[in-house]
C-alpha cells in the first residue's frame, strides 16, 4: 500500500503493475465510483469532532480526585459527513444478498423480507432488555414460546432449547444433552461417529465436548456408508452426528435405518439441521429418529448473516433428551401468562438440565424475524420454500453437468445445493481461479474446496430467493468461466481484475491479522 499523503488520501490501485486497469492514474486514487477508503486514523484528526463538548472546567476535574486523564486519548475525530461517508463507502465494497446472487453453498444466503425488519424494529422487540421484569415483556416471551412451538411442529419433535446462539453452538447444546443423558444412566461413553463429508463444526463440537471422533466413510454416491457405520456401533459409541440433507447436497435416504441401529446400540442421533431449508414442510426429522437437531434460524428462516453473525441455533430434542435441555426456557402457565424458567425445579420438564448455554435466553432480533418469516409464509409457503430451493439447485446442476464435473449427478436429483469438482480443468487452473473469475462477473463466488470428499469442490446454493432470470444469468457467466478454465485460459489466474482489491493473502489474513493501526513510518 502507498503511504498516505498529507490529507490522508492515498493514491490507490488505479493502475496495476501489470497495466490491466489501463487509463490515467487519478489524483485521488478513486476510479469513477469505485472509491478508495483510507482508515479512520488516516482521515481523522485529534482536534476534529462531530459533537460539541462543554468547555473544560478545571474546578469540575477535582471531583475525579486526581484520576482525570492528563494525556490525549489518542483517538481521531471526524465530522458527521466524514463519518457517514466513510462507512457508506466501506459498505459499497461489500457484497451482499441485496446486491446480487450469493450462491454460497451450505450457508443459505437467502433474501430477508423487509417485513421481517419492520417487525424486528418494533420498540417492544428491539428495545427489550434481558433483565426486564417478566410481567413487562410478556409479548416478547410469547414470541419465543410461539417460535419454539412452530419449530417443534415443523420438525415433529417434542421439545426445543431456544438459547443457543448459532448452529455450532446448537451442536454443542445437543451433544451436551446427549452426554448428560448417558451420564444420568451411568453409561458414559467415549466415541462420537461423524461421516467424512460432515461440516467441520461437527467433529469440532464432539471433540470440544470431550469425545473421541471417528470418521465414517461415504459411499461412491455421496451418502453415509450404512454398513460401515453399523459395523462400528458398540457400547463405547455415544452417538452419531449426521447432516441431512448432507453437504454433498443429497438426502440421506437411509437415515431411519441408521437411527434405529444407533438406538439399538444405546447411542443417540444428532442431526445437523443447517440444511433444513431443503426439506422444511416436507420432512419431519422427528419421524426419522433424530434425538437432537439444531436449526440455523439465520439460514432456513432468513435473517441476514455473515462475517460471524448474527446467528441463532435453537435445538429440537426428543423425548429421551428433553429432561437434559438447558435453562432458561419459556413456558406458558395455567393462567395463560408466559414465564421464563431460570432454575431447575423438580416439577419441571427439564429436571435434569445440563446447565446453561448462555447468560440469557437467546437472540430476540432473530426470533422475531424467524417467526415473521414463518407466519407470513404459512405452512404451504414454507413447503414451497423447500421445493423452490431444490428446484433452483437442480436447474443449476442440470445446466452445468455437460461442461463441469458433477460427481453425484448420477445419484439422482440434488437437494438445495449442486456440487461440482475441478476434474476437467486445463493447464494449472484451479477451482480458486474460477471462483475469482466469478467476482469479475459480478457474483459472489460459491463455496469452494468444501466438502473435502470432492476434489476442488464447488458447492452452489441458489436458495428459493432467485428468479429463473437471475439463475440463467449466473449459469451463462458460470458456463463461460468453466469453458475458459477447461481451455486452460491462463488469464483467469490473475482474476479478479475489477474488484477493489485483487488477490489477497488469504492465509495471512486469517492467521496473522493486523488488528491495530500504527502510524506509518516515513
Ligand atoms: C452453517 C453450518 C453449520 C454451522 O452453523 P453456524 O450458525 O455458522 O454456527 C453447521 N453445519 C452445517 C452443515 C452448516 O451449513
Coordinates of N, CA and C in Angstrom, one line a residue, residues 134 141 144-145 159-163 317 322-332 338-345 347-353 355-356 358-362:
X134 N -40.4 -9.9 34.1 CA -41.1 -10.7 33.1 C -42.5 -10.2 32.8
X141 N -41.8 -12.7 25.4 CA -41.7 -14.1 25.8 C -42.7 -15.0 25.0
X144 N -41.0 -16.0 21.7 CA -40.0 -17.1 21.9 C -40.8 -18.4 22.0
X145 N -41.9 -18.3 22.8 CA -42.7 -19.6 23.0 C -43.3 -20.0 21.7
X159 N -39.6 -31.2 22.1 CA -39.0 -30.1 23.0 C -38.0 -29.3 22.2
X160 N -37.8 -28.1 22.7 CA -36.8 -27.2 22.0 C -36.0 -26.4 23.0
X161 N -34.7 -26.2 22.7 CA -33.9 -25.3 23.5 C -33.7 -24.1 22.7
X162 N -34.1 -22.9 23.1 CA -34.0 -21.7 22.2 C -32.8 -20.9 22.4
X163 N -32.0 -21.1 23.5 CA -30.9 -20.2 23.8 C -29.6 -20.3 22.9
X317 N -35.4 -31.4 20.5 CA -34.9 -32.5 21.3 C -36.0 -33.6 21.3
X322 N -35.1 -34.5 26.2 CA -35.8 -33.3 26.7 C -35.5 -32.9 28.2
X323 N -35.4 -33.9 29.1 CA -35.2 -33.6 30.5 C -33.8 -32.9 30.7
X324 N -32.9 -33.1 29.8 CA -31.5 -32.6 30.0 C -31.3 -31.2 29.3
X325 N -32.3 -30.7 28.7 CA -32.2 -29.4 27.9 C -31.7 -28.3 28.9
X326 N -31.1 -27.3 28.3 CA -30.6 -26.2 29.1 C -31.6 -25.2 29.6
X327 N -31.3 -24.5 30.6 CA -32.0 -23.4 31.1 C -31.5 -22.1 30.5
X328 N -32.2 -21.0 30.5 CA -33.6 -20.9 30.8 C -34.5 -21.4 29.7
X329 N -35.8 -21.5 29.9 CA -36.7 -21.8 28.8 C -38.1 -21.1 29.2
X330 N -38.8 -20.8 28.1 CA -40.1 -20.1 28.3 C -41.2 -21.2 28.3
X331 N -42.1 -21.0 29.3 CA -43.3 -21.9 29.2 C -44.5 -21.1 29.6
X332 N -45.7 -21.6 29.2 CA -46.9 -20.9 29.5 C -47.5 -21.5 30.7
X338 N -46.8 -16.0 30.3 CA -45.6 -16.6 29.9 C -44.5 -16.4 30.9
X339 N -43.7 -17.5 31.2 CA -42.8 -17.5 32.3 C -41.4 -18.0 31.8
X340 N -40.4 -17.3 32.2 CA -39.1 -17.7 31.9 C -38.5 -18.5 33.1
X341 N -38.4 -19.8 32.8 CA -37.9 -20.6 33.9 C -36.4 -20.6 34.0
X342 N -35.9 -20.0 35.1 CA -34.4 -19.8 35.2 C -33.7 -20.8 36.1
X343 N -34.5 -21.5 36.9 CA -33.8 -22.5 37.8 C -34.5 -23.9 37.7
X344 N -33.7 -24.9 37.9 CA -34.1 -26.2 37.8 C -35.1 -26.5 39.0
X345 N -36.3 -27.0 38.7 CA -37.2 -27.3 39.7 C -37.8 -28.7 39.5
X347 N -40.5 -30.2 39.5 CA -41.7 -30.5 38.7 C -41.6 -30.1 37.3
X348 N -40.4 -29.5 36.9 CA -40.2 -29.1 35.5 C -39.9 -30.2 34.6
X349 N -40.1 -29.9 33.3 CA -39.8 -30.9 32.3 C -38.2 -31.1 32.2
X350 N -37.5 -30.0 32.6 CA -36.1 -30.0 32.5 C -35.4 -30.3 33.8
X351 N -35.9 -31.3 34.5 CA -35.4 -31.5 35.9 C -34.0 -32.1 35.9
X352 N -33.4 -32.5 34.8 CA -32.0 -32.9 34.8 C -31.2 -32.1 33.9
X353 N -31.5 -30.8 33.8 CA -30.8 -29.9 32.9 C -29.3 -30.0 33.0
X355 N -27.4 -27.5 32.4 CA -26.9 -26.2 32.8 C -27.4 -25.1 31.8
X356 N -26.5 -24.2 31.5 CA -26.9 -23.1 30.6 C -26.0 -23.0 29.4
X358 N -26.0 -20.0 27.6 CA -25.7 -18.5 27.6 C -26.2 -17.9 28.8
X359 N -25.8 -16.6 29.0 CA -26.3 -15.9 30.2 C -27.8 -15.7 30.2
X360 N -28.3 -15.4 29.0 CA -29.7 -15.1 28.8 C -30.4 -16.1 27.9
X361 N -31.5 -15.7 27.3 CA -32.3 -16.8 26.7 C -32.3 -16.7 25.1
X362 N -31.4 -16.0 24.5 CA -31.4 -16.1 23.1 C -31.4 -14.8 22.3

